[in-house]
Amino acid sequence: MASAFKKLVAKGAEDLSGTKAFLDNDDLRPLRKEDRTWTAVATVSNWYGGSAAQALGLSMWESLVCAFAGQLLISIVMVYNGRAGATYHIGFPVLNRAAFGVYGAWWPTFNRAAMAIVWNGVNAVQGGQCVYVMLHAIFPSIADIPNTMGDGSALSSGQMIAFFIFILITCFFLVIPIPKMKGLVYAKLIVFAVSAISMLAWTLTLSGGIGPVASQGSTVGGTEKAWLIVRFVLLGAANCATFASNASDFQRYATKKSDVIPGNVLGFPLSNLIVCIVGNLVCASSQVVFGELIWNPLT
């Protein structure tokens, strides 16, 4: 039993016993200097949020402004909330001790871990949908698999197979340490850029150019429109609110504490704006091509 427990002990806590083994290990200590390898790197996401606003009645330009405003708001929160991580190179669980105490910090840490599980499930479903689209293009017969998931399931049997394939692929990347993950991020950025530009070029060609797409106005007005704007500004911020809560976990990998300011305040909302522009143009093009707004290209 004792040998089995030792295998579960975090690295750096092998010589500790009792409660001390839960309070001190390599992950909780200030990050080693050689692991502080991240410079001002921006994150890209937020395709769905902006184009979904169009589906509810806002124009493409109003959707973009809402998304950018929300991302700018949350980027400021990220900088302030992660300042301790960038300065002292400590993570979220340790930072919580300043407000909740050594043992009380376990509660907000548990809450963040639970939310990470929820978000991982959301991302895994979207990833599974992407894998299903690729499998369907290669093996169209996957759509003929009898659906045994039931009416209450959001995924069919074929999509569930793609979901588990995505989960397995994701597990292989868990062995990559965060300080060495920059290469993976850059590779993902290249793949995204090629895919986004290709889809944008294809849809704009079908719709006859950007003119008919960009000239479409909103279909709502008055208080309904005002509340939609408020809703999607807050959704733009909420999209990354979980990352803002434990921003110190990411910013502690910064080479210099000043790197996180341009990377978050400038790079984060601008990179998301680029993604939203592509997503909104593709969504608006679908109205011209198909006669309806398709805000989620995966379904």
Tab-separated table of C-alpha atoms in Angstrom:
chain	number	residue	atom	x	y	z
A	1	MET	CA	0.000	0.000	0.000
A	2	ALA	CA	2.822	2.382	0.903
A	3	SER	CA	4.628	1.752	-2.390
A	4	ALA	CA	1.436	2.415	-4.330
A	5	PHE	CA	0.956	5.713	-2.468
A	6	LYS	CA	4.515	6.815	-3.284
A	7	LYS	CA	3.761	6.479	-7.000
A	8	LEU	CA	0.968	9.040	-6.566
A	9	VAL	CA	3.169	11.572	-4.792
A	10	ALA	CA	3.906	14.639	-6.911
A	11	LYS	CA	7.446	15.213	-8.112
A	12	GLY	CA	9.478	17.061	-5.522
A	13	ALA	CA	7.480	15.796	-2.553
A	14	GLU	CA	9.017	12.326	-2.289
A	15	ASP	CA	10.818	13.139	0.978
A	16	LEU	CA	7.811	14.795	2.633
A	17	SER	CA	5.236	13.051	4.795
A	18	GLY	CA	1.761	13.712	6.123
A	19	THR	CA	-0.006	16.909	5.087
A	20	LYS	CA	3.295	18.435	3.989
A	21	ALA	CA	3.222	16.167	0.939
A	22	PHE	CA	0.071	18.006	-0.197
A	23	LEU	CA	1.460	21.474	0.449
A	24	ASP	CA	4.846	21.431	-1.242
A	25	ASN	CA	6.079	19.971	-4.531
A	26	ASP	CA	7.743	21.097	-7.758
A	27	ASP	CA	4.451	22.312	-9.242
A	28	LEU	CA	3.715	24.534	-6.236
A	29	ARG	CA	7.163	26.057	-5.904
A	30	PRO	CA	8.199	29.133	-7.914
A	31	LEU	CA	8.951	28.033	-11.457
A	32	ARG	CA	12.561	27.265	-12.283
A	33	LYS	CA	14.271	29.894	-14.418
A	34	GLU	CA	14.999	27.425	-17.207
A	35	ASP	CA	11.264	26.709	-17.519
A	36	ARG	CA	10.323	30.366	-18.015
A	37	THR	CA	10.323	30.105	-21.788
A	38	TRP	CA	7.128	31.871	-22.873
A	39	THR	CA	7.343	35.305	-24.425
A	40	ALA	CA	4.466	37.549	-25.604
A	41	VAL	CA	2.362	34.852	-27.265
A	42	ALA	CA	-1.300	35.413	-28.161
A	43	THR	CA	-4.101	32.845	-28.108
A	44	VAL	CA	-6.604	32.343	-30.927
A	45	SER	CA	-10.183	31.127	-30.480
A	46	ASN	CA	-13.778	32.388	-30.494
A	47	TRP	CA	-15.180	31.379	-33.900
A	48	TYR	CA	-18.595	30.384	-32.611
A	49	GLY	CA	-19.365	33.313	-30.285
A	50	GLY	CA	-19.237	36.024	-32.936
A	51	SER	CA	-21.100	34.183	-35.685
A	52	ALA	CA	-23.790	33.023	-33.239
A	53	ALA	CA	-24.661	36.704	-32.690
A	54	GLN	CA	-25.552	36.967	-36.372
A	55	ALA	CA	-27.862	33.991	-36.083
A	56	LEU	CA	-29.797	35.880	-33.388
A	57	GLY	CA	-30.147	39.075	-35.417
A	58	LEU	CA	-27.050	41.276	-35.068
A	59	SER	CA	-25.153	42.399	-38.148
A	60	MET	CA	-21.669	41.138	-38.911
A	61	TRP	CA	-20.079	44.422	-37.806
A	62	GLU	CA	-22.079	44.561	-34.581
A	63	SER	CA	-21.049	40.968	-33.833
A	64	LEU	CA	-17.385	41.865	-34.318
A	65	VAL	CA	-17.585	44.903	-32.037
A	66	CYS	CA	-19.286	42.861	-29.308
A	67	ALA	CA	-16.690	40.110	-29.481
A	68	PHE	CA	-13.758	42.534	-29.481
A	69	ALA	CA	-15.158	44.539	-26.554
A	70	GLY	CA	-15.647	41.391	-24.478
A	71	GLN	CA	-12.187	40.044	-25.266
A	72	LEU	CA	-10.557	43.401	-24.477
A	73	LEU	CA	-12.380	43.502	-21.146
A	74	ILE	CA	-11.278	40.016	-20.107
A	75	SER	CA	-7.701	40.592	-21.310
A	76	ILE	CA	-7.330	43.404	-18.764
A	77	VAL	CA	-8.618	41.082	-16.042
A	78	MET	CA	-6.096	38.452	-17.162
A	79	VAL	CA	-3.160	40.836	-16.814
A	80	TYR	CA	-4.129	41.935	-13.305
A	81	ASN	CA	-5.159	38.489	-12.098
A	82	GLY	CA	-1.987	36.857	-13.398
A	83	ARG	CA	0.416	39.550	-12.235
A	84	ALA	CA	1.593	37.489	-9.263
A	85	GLY	CA	2.362	34.579	-11.564
A	86	ALA	CA	4.363	36.745	-13.958
A	87	THR	CA	6.235	38.435	-11.085
A	88	TYR	CA	6.829	35.610	-8.607
A	89	HIS	CA	6.314	32.648	-10.995
A	90	ILE	CA	3.804	30.943	-8.710
A	91	GLY	CA	0.669	29.113	-9.795
A	92	PHE	CA	-3.018	29.557	-9.024
A	93	PRO	CA	-3.151	27.119	-6.035
A	94	VAL	CA	-0.346	28.993	-4.262
A	95	LEU	CA	-1.785	32.412	-5.072
A	96	ASN	CA	-5.075	31.335	-3.480
A	97	ARG	CA	-3.306	30.895	-0.152
A	98	ALA	CA	-2.942	34.672	0.164
A	99	ALA	CA	-6.731	35.062	0.372
A	100	PHE	CA	-8.033	31.704	1.569
A	101	GLY	CA	-5.188	30.385	3.711
A	102	VAL	CA	-3.011	27.324	3.205
A	103	TYR	CA	-5.824	24.777	3.512
A	104	GLY	CA	-8.706	27.017	2.447
A	105	ALA	CA	-6.991	27.443	-0.927
A	106	TRP	CA	-7.971	23.891	-1.768
A	107	TRP	CA	-11.602	24.959	-2.293
A	108	PRO	CA	-11.116	27.525	-5.123
A	109	THR	CA	-8.507	25.224	-6.626
A	110	PHE	CA	-11.028	22.372	-6.649
A	111	ASN	CA	-13.632	24.686	-8.203
A	112	ARG	CA	-11.249	25.628	-10.995
A	113	ALA	CA	-10.369	21.978	-11.595
A	114	ALA	CA	-14.066	21.085	-11.844
A	115	MET	CA	-14.619	23.882	-14.367
A	116	ALA	CA	-11.609	22.638	-16.355
A	117	ILE	CA	-13.283	19.231	-16.597
A	118	VAL	CA	-16.484	20.853	-17.882
A	119	TRP	CA	-14.634	22.939	-20.468
A	120	ASN	CA	-12.561	19.964	-21.536
A	121	GLY	CA	-15.821	18.122	-22.219
A	122	VAL	CA	-17.125	21.025	-24.320
A	123	ASN	CA	-13.895	21.247	-26.301
A	124	ALA	CA	-13.781	17.469	-26.715
A	125	VAL	CA	-17.278	17.440	-28.233
A	126	GLN	CA	-16.276	20.174	-30.690
A	127	GLY	CA	-13.064	18.303	-31.444
A	128	GLY	CA	-15.038	15.117	-32.005
A	129	GLN	CA	-17.292	16.972	-34.438
A	130	CYS	CA	-14.204	18.114	-36.358
A	131	VAL	CA	-12.863	14.550	-36.493
A	132	TYR	CA	-16.266	13.304	-37.667
A	133	VAL	CA	-16.311	15.809	-40.547
A	134	MET	CA	-12.865	14.590	-41.635
A	135	LEU	CA	-13.840	10.925	-41.307
A	136	HIS	CA	-17.046	11.550	-43.230
A	137	ALA	CA	-15.069	13.159	-46.064
A	138	ILE	CA	-12.761	10.118	-46.221
A	139	PHE	CA	-15.279	7.400	-45.317
A	140	PRO	CA	-18.832	8.587	-46.170
A	141	SER	CA	-20.187	5.252	-44.951
A	142	ILE	CA	-19.618	6.374	-41.336
A	143	ALA	CA	-22.943	8.205	-41.640
A	144	ASP	CA	-24.640	4.823	-42.223
A	145	ILE	CA	-23.631	3.399	-38.832
A	146	PRO	CA	-26.851	2.604	-36.915
A	147	ASN	CA	-27.425	5.213	-34.230
A	148	THR	CA	-27.764	3.534	-30.851
A	149	MET	CA	-27.189	6.699	-28.767
A	150	GLY	CA	-30.870	7.510	-28.368
A	151	ASP	CA	-32.882	10.662	-29.017
A	152	GLY	CA	-31.510	12.446	-25.965
A	153	SER	CA	-27.901	12.317	-27.139
A	154	ALA	CA	-26.320	15.287	-28.909
A	155	LEU	CA	-23.986	12.889	-30.731
A	156	SER	CA	-24.805	10.003	-33.032
A	157	SER	CA	-22.928	6.695	-32.882
A	158	GLY	CA	-20.594	7.806	-35.676
A	159	GLN	CA	-19.916	11.097	-33.925
A	160	MET	CA	-19.281	9.279	-30.654
A	161	ILE	CA	-16.613	7.177	-32.379
A	162	ALA	CA	-14.998	10.397	-33.601
A	163	PHE	CA	-15.269	11.810	-30.062
A	164	PHE	CA	-13.252	8.947	-28.578
A	165	ILE	CA	-10.688	9.190	-31.386
A	166	PHE	CA	-10.220	12.861	-30.526
A	167	ILE	CA	-9.844	12.040	-26.817
A	168	LEU	CA	-7.157	9.438	-27.578
A	169	ILE	CA	-5.241	11.846	-29.810
A	170	THR	CA	-5.413	14.517	-27.123
A	171	CYS	CA	-3.974	12.151	-24.520
A	172	PHE	CA	-0.747	11.804	-26.519
A	173	PHE	CA	-0.102	15.542	-26.137
A	174	LEU	CA	-0.360	15.379	-22.344
A	175	VAL	CA	3.224	14.110	-22.152
A	176	ILE	CA	4.557	17.407	-23.551
A	177	PRO	CA	5.713	19.733	-20.732
A	178	ILE	CA	4.217	23.227	-20.867
A	179	PRO	CA	7.612	24.963	-21.282
A	180	LYS	CA	8.125	22.928	-24.470
A	181	MET	CA	4.615	23.395	-25.815
A	182	LYS	CA	5.410	26.532	-27.819
A	183	GLY	CA	6.196	24.471	-30.912
A	184	LEU	CA	2.783	22.808	-30.731
A	185	VAL	CA	1.083	26.210	-30.376
A	186	TYR	CA	2.922	27.589	-33.408
A	187	ALA	CA	2.081	24.478	-35.447
A	188	LYS	CA	-1.587	24.801	-34.479
A	189	LEU	CA	-1.519	28.452	-35.495
A	190	ILE	CA	-0.197	27.565	-38.958
A	191	VAL	CA	-2.823	24.854	-39.453
A	192	PHE	CA	-5.552	27.227	-38.312
A	193	ALA	CA	-4.383	30.029	-40.622
A	194	VAL	CA	-4.337	27.747	-43.671
A	195	SER	CA	-7.747	26.241	-42.834
A	196	ALA	CA	-9.404	29.581	-42.047
A	197	ILE	CA	-8.098	31.318	-45.169
A	198	SER	CA	-9.149	28.368	-47.336
A	199	MET	CA	-12.686	28.288	-45.926
A	200	LEU	CA	-12.972	32.074	-46.188
A	201	ALA	CA	-11.822	32.096	-49.812
A	202	TRP	CA	-14.210	29.264	-50.693
A	203	THR	CA	-17.302	30.831	-49.105
A	204	LEU	CA	-16.614	34.341	-50.449
A	205	THR	CA	-16.153	32.896	-53.936
A	206	LEU	CA	-19.522	31.144	-53.707
A	207	SER	CA	-21.244	34.274	-52.382
A	208	GLY	CA	-19.843	36.576	-55.050
A	209	GLY	CA	-17.320	38.496	-52.971
A	210	ILE	CA	-17.277	40.397	-49.706
A	211	GLY	CA	-19.712	43.111	-50.854
A	212	PRO	CA	-22.998	41.195	-50.535
A	213	VAL	CA	-21.785	39.682	-47.286
A	214	ALA	CA	-20.620	42.841	-45.500
A	215	SER	CA	-23.672	44.898	-46.500
A	216	GLN	CA	-26.170	42.727	-44.626
A	217	GLY	CA	-27.719	44.604	-41.714
A	218	SER	CA	-29.202	43.476	-38.431
A	219	THR	CA	-32.674	42.007	-38.260
A	220	VAL	CA	-33.535	43.215	-34.755
A	221	GLY	CA	-33.899	46.634	-33.164
A	222	GLY	CA	-34.858	48.534	-30.043
A	223	THR	CA	-34.408	47.007	-26.618
A	224	GLU	CA	-34.037	43.517	-28.077
A	225	LYS	CA	-30.984	44.652	-30.010
A	226	ALA	CA	-29.568	46.506	-27.006
A	227	TRP	CA	-29.809	43.440	-24.790
A	228	LEU	CA	-28.290	41.252	-27.499
A	229	ILE	CA	-25.292	43.597	-27.622
A	230	VAL	CA	-24.903	43.442	-23.847
A	231	ARG	CA	-25.294	39.667	-23.966
A	232	PHE	CA	-22.604	39.098	-26.575
A	233	VAL	CA	-20.138	41.560	-25.041
A	234	LEU	CA	-20.399	39.582	-21.814
A	235	LEU	CA	-20.237	36.289	-23.722
A	236	GLY	CA	-17.051	37.509	-25.388
A	237	ALA	CA	-15.583	38.054	-21.935
A	238	ALA	CA	-17.068	34.880	-20.422
A	239	ASN	CA	-15.536	32.784	-23.205
A	240	CYS	CA	-12.180	33.069	-21.432
A	241	ALA	CA	-13.254	33.979	-17.898
A	242	THR	CA	-12.031	30.621	-16.619
A	243	PHE	CA	-8.555	31.328	-18.008
A	244	ALA	CA	-8.625	34.755	-16.381
A	245	SER	CA	-9.342	33.220	-12.978
A	246	ASN	CA	-6.138	31.169	-12.993
A	247	ALA	CA	-4.093	33.426	-15.260
A	248	SER	CA	-1.100	33.060	-12.945
A	249	ASP	CA	-0.838	29.401	-14.002
A	250	PHE	CA	-0.023	30.543	-17.547
A	251	GLN	CA	1.796	33.793	-16.867
A	252	ARG	CA	4.304	32.214	-14.502
A	253	TYR	CA	5.996	30.744	-17.570
A	254	ALA	CA	6.795	34.248	-18.850
A	255	THR	CA	10.460	35.054	-19.426
A	256	LYS	CA	9.869	38.618	-18.212
A	257	LYS	CA	6.892	39.892	-16.243
A	258	SER	CA	6.322	42.615	-18.822
A	259	ASP	CA	5.817	40.021	-21.597
A	260	VAL	CA	2.281	39.264	-20.447
A	261	ILE	CA	1.058	42.844	-20.952
A	262	PRO	CA	1.339	43.140	-24.765
A	263	GLY	CA	0.589	39.434	-25.170
A	264	ASN	CA	-2.720	39.758	-23.315
A	265	VAL	CA	-3.922	43.351	-23.707
A	266	LEU	CA	-2.953	43.612	-27.386
A	267	GLY	CA	-2.313	40.135	-28.772
A	268	PHE	CA	-5.230	38.361	-27.109
A	269	PRO	CA	-8.148	40.583	-28.263
A	270	LEU	CA	-6.577	41.253	-31.680
A	271	SER	CA	-5.975	37.581	-32.434
A	272	ASN	CA	-9.512	36.775	-31.341
A	273	LEU	CA	-10.782	39.608	-33.526
A	274	ILE	CA	-9.090	38.038	-36.556
A	275	VAL	CA	-10.771	34.725	-35.799
A	276	CYS	CA	-14.122	36.470	-35.357
A	277	ILE	CA	-13.728	38.308	-38.661
A	278	VAL	CA	-13.183	35.008	-40.460
A	279	GLY	CA	-16.031	33.310	-38.596
A	280	ASN	CA	-18.461	36.149	-39.214
A	281	LEU	CA	-17.599	36.428	-42.910
A	282	VAL	CA	-18.097	32.685	-43.382
A	283	CYS	CA	-21.363	32.810	-41.437
A	284	ALA	CA	-22.639	35.833	-43.370
A	285	SER	CA	-21.657	34.138	-46.651
A	286	SER	CA	-23.877	31.196	-45.793
A	287	GLN	CA	-26.894	33.514	-45.803
A	288	VAL	CA	-26.106	34.502	-49.402
A	289	VAL	CA	-25.231	30.990	-50.579
A	290	PHE	CA	-27.730	28.808	-48.713
A	291	GLY	CA	-30.412	31.288	-47.713
A	292	GLU	CA	-29.853	30.704	-44.004
A	293	LEU	CA	-27.183	31.553	-41.433
A	294	ILE	CA	-24.957	28.575	-40.632
A	295	TRP	CA	-23.078	29.759	-37.537
A	296	ASN	CA	-21.557	26.368	-36.735
A	297	PRO	CA	-19.885	24.851	-39.836
A	298	LEU	CA	-19.411	21.520	-38.045
A	299	THR	CA	-23.120	20.746	-37.861
